PDB file of C-alpha atoms in Angstrom:
ATOM      1  CA  MET H  48     -16.047 -10.904  -8.513  1.00  0.00           C
ATOM      2  CA  ALA H  49     -16.447  -8.031 -11.003  1.00  0.00           C
ATOM      3  CA  ASP H  50     -19.086  -6.437  -8.442  1.00  0.00           C
ATOM      4  CA  VAL H  51     -16.476  -6.618  -5.709  1.00  0.00           C
ATOM      5  CA  LEU H  52     -13.735  -4.919  -7.679  1.00  0.00           C
ATOM      6  CA  GLU H  53     -16.239  -2.185  -8.650  1.00  0.00           C
ATOM      7  CA  ASP H  54     -17.228  -1.756  -4.890  1.00  0.00           C
ATOM      8  CA  VAL H  55     -13.430  -1.366  -4.128  1.00  0.00           C
ATOM      9  CA  ARG H  56     -12.922   0.941  -6.881  1.00  0.00           C
ATOM     10  CA  SER H  57     -15.714   3.047  -5.743  1.00  0.00           C
ATOM     11  CA  HIS H  58     -14.325   3.346  -2.332  1.00  0.00           C
ATOM     12  CA  TYR H  59     -11.142   4.901  -3.812  1.00  0.00           C
ATOM     13  CA  ARG H  60     -12.815   7.033  -6.287  1.00  0.00           C
ATOM     14  CA  ALA H  61     -11.371  10.201  -4.807  1.00  0.00           C
ATOM     15  CA  THR H  62     -13.071  12.565  -7.274  1.00  0.00           C
ATOM     16  CA  GLY H  63     -11.036  15.800  -7.893  1.00  0.00           C
ATOM     17  CA  LEU H  64      -8.132  14.373  -6.061  1.00  0.00           C
ATOM     18  CA  THR H  65      -5.192  15.847  -8.208  1.00  0.00           C
ATOM     19  CA  GLN H  66      -6.787  19.346  -7.943  1.00  0.00           C
ATOM     20  CA  ARG H  67      -6.982  18.891  -4.251  1.00  0.00           C
ATOM     21  CA  LEU H  68      -3.351  18.081  -4.145  1.00  0.00           C
ATOM     22  CA  LYS H  69      -2.436  21.037  -6.191  1.00  0.00           C
ATOM     23  CA  THR H  70      -4.223  23.314  -3.582  1.00  0.00           C
ATOM     24  CA  ALA H  71      -2.897  21.553  -0.654  1.00  0.00           C
ATOM     25  CA  LEU H  72       0.851  21.695  -1.949  1.00  0.00           C
ATOM     26  CA  ALA H  73       0.571  25.406  -2.386  1.00  0.00           C
ATOM     27  CA  VAL H  74       1.902  25.682   1.154  1.00  0.00           C
ATOM     28  CA  PHE H  75       5.428  24.558  -0.594  1.00  0.00           C
ATOM     29  CA  GLY H  76       5.352  27.143  -3.119  1.00  0.00           C
ATOM     30  CA  PRO H  77       4.180  27.651  -7.012  1.00  0.00           C
ATOM     31  CA  ASP H  78       2.997  24.592  -8.972  1.00  0.00           C
ATOM     32  CA  ASP H  79       6.295  24.455 -10.878  1.00  0.00           C
ATOM     33  CA  GLN H  80       8.408  24.076  -7.795  1.00  0.00           C
ATOM     34  CA  ARG H  81      10.404  20.874  -7.564  1.00  0.00           C
ATOM     35  CA  LEU H  82       9.447  19.021  -4.295  1.00  0.00           C
ATOM     36  CA  THR H  83      11.250  15.911  -2.719  1.00  0.00           C
ATOM     37  CA  PRO H  84       9.442  12.541  -1.749  1.00  0.00           C
ATOM     38  CA  GLN H  85      10.106  13.333   1.831  1.00  0.00           C
ATOM     39  CA  GLN H  86       8.224  16.554   1.610  1.00  0.00           C
ATOM     40  CA  LEU H  87       5.039  14.713   0.326  1.00  0.00           C
ATOM     41  CA  GLY H  88       5.642  11.939   3.154  1.00  0.00           C
ATOM     42  CA  THR H  89       2.623  13.349   5.408  1.00  0.00           C
ATOM     43  CA  LEU H  90       0.060  12.779   2.497  1.00  0.00           C
ATOM     44  CA  ASP H  91       1.304  10.037   0.030  1.00  0.00           C
ATOM     45  CA  GLN H  92       1.818   7.116   2.492  1.00  0.00           C
ATOM     46  CA  PHE H  93      -1.419   5.470   2.644  1.00  0.00           C
ATOM     47  CA  HIS H  94      -0.737   2.870   5.457  1.00  0.00           C
ATOM     48  CA  THR H  95      -0.035   2.830   9.246  1.00  0.00           C
ATOM     49  CA  ARG H  96       3.324   4.359  10.341  1.00  0.00           C
ATOM     50  CA  GLY H  97       3.626   6.118   7.085  1.00  0.00           C
ATOM     51  CA  LEU H  98       7.011   6.805   5.564  1.00  0.00           C
ATOM     52  CA  ALA H  99       8.658   5.099   8.559  1.00  0.00           C
ATOM     53  CA  ALA H 100       7.080   1.657   7.721  1.00  0.00           C
ATOM     54  CA  THR H 101       7.973   2.004   3.918  1.00  0.00           C
ATOM     55  CA  ALA H 102      11.602   2.613   4.944  1.00  0.00           C
ATOM     56  CA  ASP H 103      11.527  -0.365   7.469  1.00  0.00           C
ATOM     57  CA  LEU H 104       9.995  -2.724   4.696  1.00  0.00           C
ATOM     58  CA  ALA H 105      12.654  -1.381   2.241  1.00  0.00           C
ATOM     59  CA  ASN H 106      15.368  -2.071   4.565  1.00  0.00           C
ATOM     60  CA  LEU H 107      14.093  -5.639   5.424  1.00  0.00           C
ATOM     61  CA  VAL H 108      13.715  -6.580   1.759  1.00  0.00           C
ATOM     62  CA  GLY H 109      16.995  -5.052   0.662  1.00  0.00           C
ATOM     63  CA  ILE H 110      16.560  -3.253  -2.809  1.00  0.00           C
ATOM     64  CA  ALA H 111      19.606  -2.902  -5.348  1.00  0.00           C
ATOM     65  CA  ALA H 112      20.032   0.249  -7.430  1.00  0.00           C
ATOM     66  CA  ASP H 113      19.542  -1.873 -10.484  1.00  0.00           C
ATOM     67  CA  ALA H 114      16.366  -3.592  -9.404  1.00  0.00           C
ATOM     68  CA  LEU H 115      13.183  -3.377 -11.114  1.00  0.00           C
ATOM     69  CA  VAL H 116      10.416  -2.988  -8.566  1.00  0.00           C
ATOM     70  CA  LEU H 117       6.539  -3.335  -8.780  1.00  0.00           C
ATOM     71  CA  ASP H 118       4.296  -1.583  -6.235  1.00  0.00           C
ATOM     72  CA  VAL H 119       0.834  -3.312  -6.242  1.00  0.00           C
ATOM     73  CA  GLY H 120      -1.831  -0.952  -5.002  1.00  0.00           C
ATOM     74  CA  CYS H 121       0.406   2.025  -5.189  1.00  0.00           C
ATOM     75  CA  GLY H 122      -2.026   4.639  -4.206  1.00  0.00           C
ATOM     76  CA  VAL H 123      -0.764   8.076  -5.072  1.00  0.00           C
ATOM     77  CA  GLY H 124       2.740   6.787  -5.399  1.00  0.00           C
ATOM     78  CA  GLY H 125       4.581   7.661  -2.183  1.00  0.00           C
ATOM     79  CA  PRO H 126       6.478   4.488  -1.579  1.00  0.00           C
ATOM     80  CA  ALA H 127       7.449   4.348  -5.263  1.00  0.00           C
ATOM     81  CA  ARG H 128       9.057   7.618  -5.083  1.00  0.00           C
ATOM     82  CA  PHE H 129      10.582   7.226  -1.812  1.00  0.00           C
ATOM     83  CA  LEU H 130      12.271   3.727  -3.069  1.00  0.00           C
ATOM     84  CA  ALA H 131      13.424   5.228  -6.291  1.00  0.00           C
ATOM     85  CA  ASP H 132      14.926   8.344  -4.337  1.00  0.00           C
ATOM     86  CA  THR H 133      16.721   6.312  -1.632  1.00  0.00           C
ATOM     87  CA  CYS H 134      17.671   3.041  -3.340  1.00  0.00           C
ATOM     88  CA  GLY H 135      18.159   4.274  -6.850  1.00  0.00           C
ATOM     89  CA  CYS H 136      15.910   1.610  -8.335  1.00  0.00           C
ATOM     90  CA  ARG H 137      13.361   1.783 -11.068  1.00  0.00           C
ATOM     91  CA  VAL H 138       9.592   1.481  -9.963  1.00  0.00           C
ATOM     92  CA  THR H 139       6.390   0.657 -11.480  1.00  0.00           C
ATOM     93  CA  GLY H 140       3.292   1.282  -9.539  1.00  0.00           C
ATOM     94  CA  ILE H 141      -0.325  -0.060 -10.392  1.00  0.00           C
ATOM     95  CA  ASP H 142      -3.603   0.763  -8.713  1.00  0.00           C
ATOM     96  CA  LEU H 143      -7.359   0.069  -9.475  1.00  0.00           C
ATOM     97  CA  SER H 144      -8.293   3.735  -8.896  1.00  0.00           C
ATOM     98  CA  GLU H 145      -7.671   5.976 -11.870  1.00  0.00           C
ATOM     99  CA  PRO H 146      -7.843   9.144  -9.724  1.00  0.00           C
ATOM    100  CA  PHE H 147      -5.014   7.768  -7.693  1.00  0.00           C
ATOM    101  CA  VAL H 148      -2.931   7.005 -10.635  1.00  0.00           C
ATOM    102  CA  ASP H 149      -3.630  10.356 -12.149  1.00  0.00           C
ATOM    103  CA  ALA H 150      -2.413  11.862  -8.882  1.00  0.00           C
ATOM    104  CA  ALA H 151       0.593   9.637  -8.600  1.00  0.00           C
ATOM    105  CA  ARG H 152       1.760  10.889 -12.007  1.00  0.00           C
ATOM    106  CA  TYR H 153       1.147  14.553 -11.092  1.00  0.00           C
ATOM    107  CA  LEU H 154       3.122  14.223  -7.778  1.00  0.00           C
ATOM    108  CA  THR H 155       5.927  12.447  -9.563  1.00  0.00           C
ATOM    109  CA  GLU H 156       6.208  15.088 -12.205  1.00  0.00           C
ATOM    110  CA  ARG H 157       6.612  17.499  -9.160  1.00  0.00           C
ATOM    111  CA  THR H 158       9.398  15.438  -7.740  1.00  0.00           C
ATOM    112  CA  GLY H 159      11.095  15.125 -11.176  1.00  0.00           C
ATOM    113  CA  GLN H 160      11.143  11.411 -10.910  1.00  0.00           C
ATOM    114  CA  ASP H 161       8.803  10.681 -13.849  1.00  0.00           C
ATOM    115  CA  GLY H 162      11.971   9.019 -15.860  1.00  0.00           C
ATOM    116  CA  GLN H 163      12.459   6.512 -13.019  1.00  0.00           C
ATOM    117  CA  VAL H 164       8.948   5.860 -11.670  1.00  0.00           C
ATOM    118  CA  SER H 165       5.911   5.124 -13.758  1.00  0.00           C
ATOM    119  CA  PHE H 166       2.160   4.204 -12.859  1.00  0.00           C
ATOM    120  CA  GLN H 167      -0.806   2.619 -14.664  1.00  0.00           C
ATOM    121  CA  THR H 168      -4.430   1.635 -13.781  1.00  0.00           C
ATOM    122  CA  ALA H 169      -4.623  -2.146 -13.370  1.00  0.00           C
ATOM    123  CA  SER H 170      -6.074  -4.806 -11.217  1.00  0.00           C
ATOM    124  CA  ALA H 171      -3.729  -6.739  -8.872  1.00  0.00           C
ATOM    125  CA  LEU H 172      -5.509  -9.887  -9.951  1.00  0.00           C
ATOM    126  CA  ALA H 173      -4.363  -9.596 -13.652  1.00  0.00           C
ATOM    127  CA  LEU H 174      -1.147  -7.790 -13.628  1.00  0.00           C
ATOM    128  CA  PRO H 175      -0.350  -6.366 -17.131  1.00  0.00           C
ATOM    129  CA  PHE H 176       3.214  -7.629 -17.146  1.00  0.00           C
ATOM    130  CA  ASP H 177       5.328 -10.593 -18.582  1.00  0.00           C
ATOM    131  CA  ASP H 178       6.263 -13.557 -16.450  1.00  0.00           C
ATOM    132  CA  GLY H 179       9.523 -12.821 -14.435  1.00  0.00           C
ATOM    133  CA  ARG H 180       9.805  -9.344 -15.103  1.00  0.00           C
ATOM    134  CA  PHE H 181      10.411  -7.831 -11.706  1.00  0.00           C
ATOM    135  CA  ASP H 182      13.217  -8.286  -8.973  1.00  0.00           C
ATOM    136  CA  VAL H 183      10.937  -7.001  -6.131  1.00  0.00           C
ATOM    137  CA  VAL H 184       7.185  -6.647  -5.519  1.00  0.00           C
ATOM    138  CA  LEU H 185       5.687  -4.695  -2.698  1.00  0.00           C
ATOM    139  CA  LEU H 186       2.300  -4.971  -1.289  1.00  0.00           C
ATOM    140  CA  GLN H 187       1.285  -2.514   1.421  1.00  0.00           C
ATOM    141  CA  HIS H 188      -2.129  -2.200   2.893  1.00  0.00           C
ATOM    142  CA  VAL H 189      -3.765  -3.791  -0.117  1.00  0.00           C
ATOM    143  CA  ALA H 190      -4.609  -7.410   0.463  1.00  0.00           C
ATOM    144  CA  MET H 191      -7.404  -6.518   2.972  1.00  0.00           C
ATOM    145  CA  ASN H 192      -9.328  -5.504  -0.284  1.00  0.00           C
ATOM    146  CA  VAL H 193      -8.757  -8.609  -2.040  1.00  0.00           C
ATOM    147  CA  ALA H 194     -11.249 -11.475  -1.794  1.00  0.00           C
ATOM    148  CA  ASP H 195      -9.139 -13.897  -3.994  1.00  0.00           C
ATOM    149  CA  ARG H 196      -5.933 -13.953  -2.149  1.00  0.00           C
ATOM    150  CA  ALA H 197      -4.734 -17.208  -3.987  1.00  0.00           C
ATOM    151  CA  GLN H 198      -4.949 -15.341  -7.288  1.00  0.00           C
ATOM    152  CA  LEU H 199      -3.425 -12.288  -5.897  1.00  0.00           C
ATOM    153  CA  TYR H 200      -0.198 -14.031  -4.628  1.00  0.00           C
ATOM    154  CA  ARG H 201      -0.104 -16.216  -7.768  1.00  0.00           C
ATOM    155  CA  GLU H 202      -0.011 -13.172  -9.930  1.00  0.00           C
ATOM    156  CA  ILE H 203       2.636 -11.657  -7.747  1.00  0.00           C
ATOM    157  CA  ARG H 204       4.683 -14.807  -8.006  1.00  0.00           C
ATOM    158  CA  ARG H 205       4.095 -14.994 -11.891  1.00  0.00           C
ATOM    159  CA  VAL H 206       5.732 -11.481 -12.378  1.00  0.00           C
ATOM    160  CA  LEU H 207       8.654 -12.071 -10.177  1.00  0.00           C
ATOM    161  CA  LYS H 208      12.014 -13.529 -11.162  1.00  0.00           C
ATOM    162  CA  THR H 209      12.939 -16.909  -9.469  1.00  0.00           C
ATOM    163  CA  GLY H 210      14.719 -15.738  -6.384  1.00  0.00           C
ATOM    164  CA  GLY H 211      12.963 -12.498  -6.423  1.00  0.00           C
ATOM    165  CA  LYS H 212      11.574 -10.887  -3.363  1.00  0.00           C
ATOM    166  CA  PHE H 213       8.097 -10.128  -2.280  1.00  0.00           C
ATOM    167  CA  ALA H 214       7.592  -7.693   0.511  1.00  0.00           C
ATOM    168  CA  THR H 215       4.358  -7.230   2.229  1.00  0.00           C
ATOM    169  CA  PHE H 216       2.923  -4.918   5.090  1.00  0.00           C
ATOM    170  CA  ASP H 217      -0.491  -5.472   5.550  1.00  0.00           C
ATOM    171  CA  VAL H 218      -3.331  -5.400   8.145  1.00  0.00           C
ATOM    172  CA  VAL H 219      -4.411  -8.898   9.514  1.00  0.00           C
ATOM    173  CA  LEU H 220      -7.352 -10.210  11.604  1.00  0.00           C
ATOM    174  CA  ASN H 221      -6.603 -11.037  15.151  1.00  0.00           C
ATOM    175  CA  SER H 222     -10.049 -11.591  16.941  1.00  0.00           C
ATOM    176  CA  GLY H 223     -13.571 -10.432  16.569  1.00  0.00           C
ATOM    177  CA  GLU H 224     -15.216  -8.218  14.077  1.00  0.00           C
ATOM    178  CA  PRO H 225     -13.558  -4.869  13.230  1.00  0.00           C
ATOM    179  CA  HIS H 226     -15.491  -1.479  13.828  1.00  0.00           C
ATOM    180  CA  TYR H 227     -16.182  -0.091  10.511  1.00  0.00           C
ATOM    181  CA  PRO H 228     -15.614   2.154   8.465  1.00  0.00           C
ATOM    182  CA  VAL H 229     -11.869   1.924   8.086  1.00  0.00           C
ATOM    183  CA  PRO H 230      -9.481   3.295   5.714  1.00  0.00           C
ATOM    184  CA  TRP H 231      -9.742   0.406   3.310  1.00  0.00           C
ATOM    185  CA  ALA H 232     -13.528  -0.316   3.613  1.00  0.00           C
ATOM    186  CA  ARG H 233     -16.610   1.367   4.797  1.00  0.00           C
ATOM    187  CA  THR H 234     -18.554  -1.886   5.366  1.00  0.00           C
ATOM    188  CA  PRO H 235     -17.421  -5.518   5.880  1.00  0.00           C
ATOM    189  CA  GLU H 236     -18.551  -6.346   2.199  1.00  0.00           C
ATOM    190  CA  THR H 237     -15.250  -4.804   0.877  1.00  0.00           C
ATOM    191  CA  SER H 238     -13.041  -6.123   3.622  1.00  0.00           C
ATOM    192  CA  PHE H 239     -11.356  -9.399   3.246  1.00  0.00           C
ATOM    193  CA  LEU H 240      -8.974  -9.862   6.160  1.00  0.00           C
ATOM    194  CA  LEU H 241      -7.058 -13.022   6.925  1.00  0.00           C
ATOM    195  CA  THR H 242      -5.316 -14.063  10.070  1.00  0.00           C
ATOM    196  CA  PRO H 243      -1.423 -13.988  10.052  1.00  0.00           C
ATOM    197  CA  GLU H 244      -1.443 -17.742   9.823  1.00  0.00           C
ATOM    198  CA  ALA H 245      -3.742 -17.939   6.914  1.00  0.00           C
ATOM    199  CA  THR H 246      -1.808 -15.156   5.141  1.00  0.00           C
ATOM    200  CA  ARG H 247       1.437 -16.989   5.437  1.00  0.00           C
ATOM    201  CA  GLU H 248      -0.202 -20.310   4.104  1.00  0.00           C
ATOM    202  CA  ALA H 249      -1.722 -18.374   1.017  1.00  0.00           C
ATOM    203  CA  VAL H 250       1.595 -16.944   0.196  1.00  0.00           C
ATOM    204  CA  GLU H 251       3.670 -20.027   0.524  1.00  0.00           C
ATOM    205  CA  GLN H 252       1.258 -21.962  -1.396  1.00  0.00           C
ATOM    206  CA  ALA H 253       1.604 -19.600  -4.466  1.00  0.00           C
ATOM    207  CA  GLY H 254       5.239 -20.372  -4.631  1.00  0.00           C
ATOM    208  CA  PHE H 255       7.180 -18.431  -1.855  1.00  0.00           C
ATOM    209  CA  HIS H 256       9.577 -19.279   0.833  1.00  0.00           C
ATOM    210  CA  THR H 257       9.427 -17.040   4.022  1.00  0.00           C
ATOM    211  CA  LEU H 258      12.512 -15.021   4.582  1.00  0.00           C
ATOM    212  CA  ALA H 259      11.388 -12.583   7.289  1.00  0.00           C
ATOM    213  CA  TRP H 260       8.365 -12.495   9.549  1.00  0.00           C
ATOM    214  CA  GLN H 261       7.574  -9.764  12.099  1.00  0.00           C
ATOM    215  CA  ASP H 262       4.512  -8.626  14.029  1.00  0.00           C
ATOM    216  CA  ASP H 263       4.439  -4.825  13.595  1.00  0.00           C
ATOM    217  CA  THR H 264       1.424  -4.296  15.688  1.00  0.00           C
ATOM    218  CA  GLU H 265       2.848  -2.757  18.731  1.00  0.00           C
ATOM    219  CA  ALA H 266       4.864  -0.240  16.681  1.00  0.00           C
ATOM    220  CA  ALA H 267       1.481   0.557  14.909  1.00  0.00           C
ATOM    221  CA  ARG H 268      -0.181   1.047  18.464  1.00  0.00           C
ATOM    222  CA  THR H 269       2.744   3.402  19.546  1.00  0.00           C
ATOM    223  CA  TRP H 270       2.139   5.338  16.243  1.00  0.00           C
ATOM    224  CA  VAL H 271      -1.623   5.599  16.934  1.00  0.00           C
ATOM    225  CA  THR H 272      -0.933   6.836  20.528  1.00  0.00           C
ATOM    226  CA  GLN H 273       1.559   9.340  19.320  1.00  0.00           C
ATOM    227  CA  LEU H 274      -0.837  10.634  16.705  1.00  0.00           C
ATOM    228  CA  ARG H 275      -3.659  11.056  19.262  1.00  0.00           C
ATOM    229  CA  ALA H 276      -1.264  12.882  21.694  1.00  0.00           C
ATOM    230  CA  SER H 277      -0.098  15.519  19.054  1.00  0.00           C
ATOM    231  CA  GLY H 278      -3.548  16.827  18.046  1.00  0.00           C
ATOM    232  CA  PRO H 279      -4.715  17.557  14.677  1.00  0.00           C
ATOM    233  CA  PRO H 280      -2.166  16.498  11.911  1.00  0.00           C
ATOM    234  CA  PRO H 281      -0.172  19.271  10.184  1.00  0.00           C
ATOM    235  CA  SER H 282      -1.122  20.245   6.680  1.00  0.00           C
ATOM    236  CA  PRO H 283      -0.776  18.865   4.024  1.00  0.00           C
ATOM    237  CA  ASN H 284      -1.958  15.381   5.404  1.00  0.00           C
ATOM    238  CA  LEU H 285      -3.546  12.017   4.429  1.00  0.00           C
ATOM    239  CA  GLY H 286      -7.091  13.770   4.668  1.00  0.00           C
ATOM    240  CA  VAL H 287      -6.226  15.380   1.257  1.00  0.00           C
ATOM    241  CA  VAL H 288      -6.230  11.806  -0.256  1.00  0.00           C
ATOM    242  CA  MET H 289      -8.919  10.023   1.963  1.00  0.00           C
ATOM    243  CA  GLY H 290     -11.395  12.888   2.009  1.00  0.00           C
ATOM    244  CA  PRO H 291     -13.702  14.369   4.825  1.00  0.00           C
ATOM    245  CA  ASP H 292     -14.165  11.139   6.852  1.00  0.00           C
ATOM    246  CA  PHE H 293     -10.514  10.819   7.337  1.00  0.00           C
ATOM    247  CA  VAL H 294     -10.611  11.312  11.067  1.00  0.00           C
ATOM    248  CA  GLN H 295     -13.364   8.667  11.531  1.00  0.00           C
ATOM    249  CA  LEU H 296     -11.520   6.179   9.244  1.00  0.00           C
ATOM    250  CA  THR H 297      -8.183   6.393  11.046  1.00  0.00           C
ATOM    251  CA  SER H 298      -9.821   6.667  14.522  1.00  0.00           C
ATOM    252  CA  ASN H 299     -11.500   3.301  13.875  1.00  0.00           C
ATOM    253  CA  LEU H 300      -8.237   1.766  12.635  1.00  0.00           C
ATOM    254  CA  GLY H 301      -6.482   2.869  15.933  1.00  0.00           C
ATOM    255  CA  ARG H 302      -9.477   1.467  18.076  1.00  0.00           C
ATOM    256  CA  ASN H 303      -9.306  -1.837  16.174  1.00  0.00           C
ATOM    257  CA  LEU H 304      -5.575  -2.170  16.910  1.00  0.00           C
ATOM    258  CA  MET H 305      -5.715  -1.075  20.389  1.00  0.00           C
ATOM    259  CA  GLU H 306      -8.648  -3.488  21.151  1.00  0.00           C
ATOM    260  CA  GLY H 307      -6.697  -6.375  19.602  1.00  0.00           C
ATOM    261  CA  ARG H 308      -9.170  -6.943  16.794  1.00  0.00           C
ATOM    262  CA  LEU H 309      -6.522  -6.256  14.061  1.00  0.00           C
ATOM    263  CA  GLY H 310      -2.825  -6.571  13.664  1.00  0.00           C
ATOM    264  CA  ILE H 311      -0.150  -5.491  11.391  1.00  0.00           C
ATOM    265  CA  LEU H 312       2.150  -7.827   9.574  1.00  0.00           C
ATOM    266  CA  MET H 313       5.452  -7.121   7.868  1.00  0.00           C
ATOM    267  CA  ALA H 314       7.141  -9.972   5.934  1.00  0.00           C
ATOM    268  CA  VAL H 315       9.383 -10.724   3.133  1.00  0.00           C
ATOM    269  CA  PHE H 316       9.216 -13.918   0.830  1.00  0.00           C
ATOM    270  CA  GLU H 317      11.397 -15.488  -1.645  1.00  0.00           C
ATOM    271  CA  ALA H 318       9.908 -16.786  -5.009  1.00  0.00           C
ATOM    272  CA  THR H 319      10.888 -20.480  -5.397  1.00  0.00           C
ATOM    273  CA  SER H 320      11.626 -22.285  -8.557  1.00  0.00           C
ATOM    274  CA  THR H 321       8.416 -24.225  -8.277  1.00  0.00           C
ATOM    275  CA  HIS H 322       4.892 -22.581  -8.122  1.00  0.00           C
ATOM    276  CA  ARG H 323       1.365 -23.243  -9.038  1.00  0.00           C
TER     277      ARG H 323
END
């Protein structure tokens, strides 16, 4: 298991990421100029459909202004900043990649939200928080990198209050073997996809009740089609985060979606009073 975690961490190593972000954001002005979460939306939403998907997931789960939210696998912090800005909640993000966490802190300073949003390096399989601390937990395009799904969902249940909400937006396996590399894995050795049915079973066994369940695959395919039709993405974009093979990774994701090999799931669960 330790070897797998190290392989995943290496995939997201992103050496020099914060400096690349500083360079890319020069288009908005000097380094001390305040930015909005929306301005960063083209480069800090590391999942299909970008900012629109984060907004849809937030609307589906419903987040109160006094909520304490945990974003598991937060990347460079885009969803956390967006939720804090639009919902008024406090958000903590954790990620396995130290460069991502460093970049998330830098971008949050640029948006002036460091009093409301915080980040730390940690594993989703051993969350460094007390039981029942959070009202909402988000998981976006993360579970595909986790071999031990049972432990992942148990940890999320552990840190949630009873009655708290778990919102997930993830890639699922439909049929056949995906084409690699993809944004979360360059080889099958660090990709642990489940079918939608197996995902639901694993979550519910960890102590959850399903509140909302929707197939987001068609919306993702439309998003891919629009990206292809629009030509090269405007700068700054996710290529700053993903590196020089950005085009190949996203192209393969689109190919897998179009061929029906992969699907996209959006769901919300409630933490029940009994869990294992």
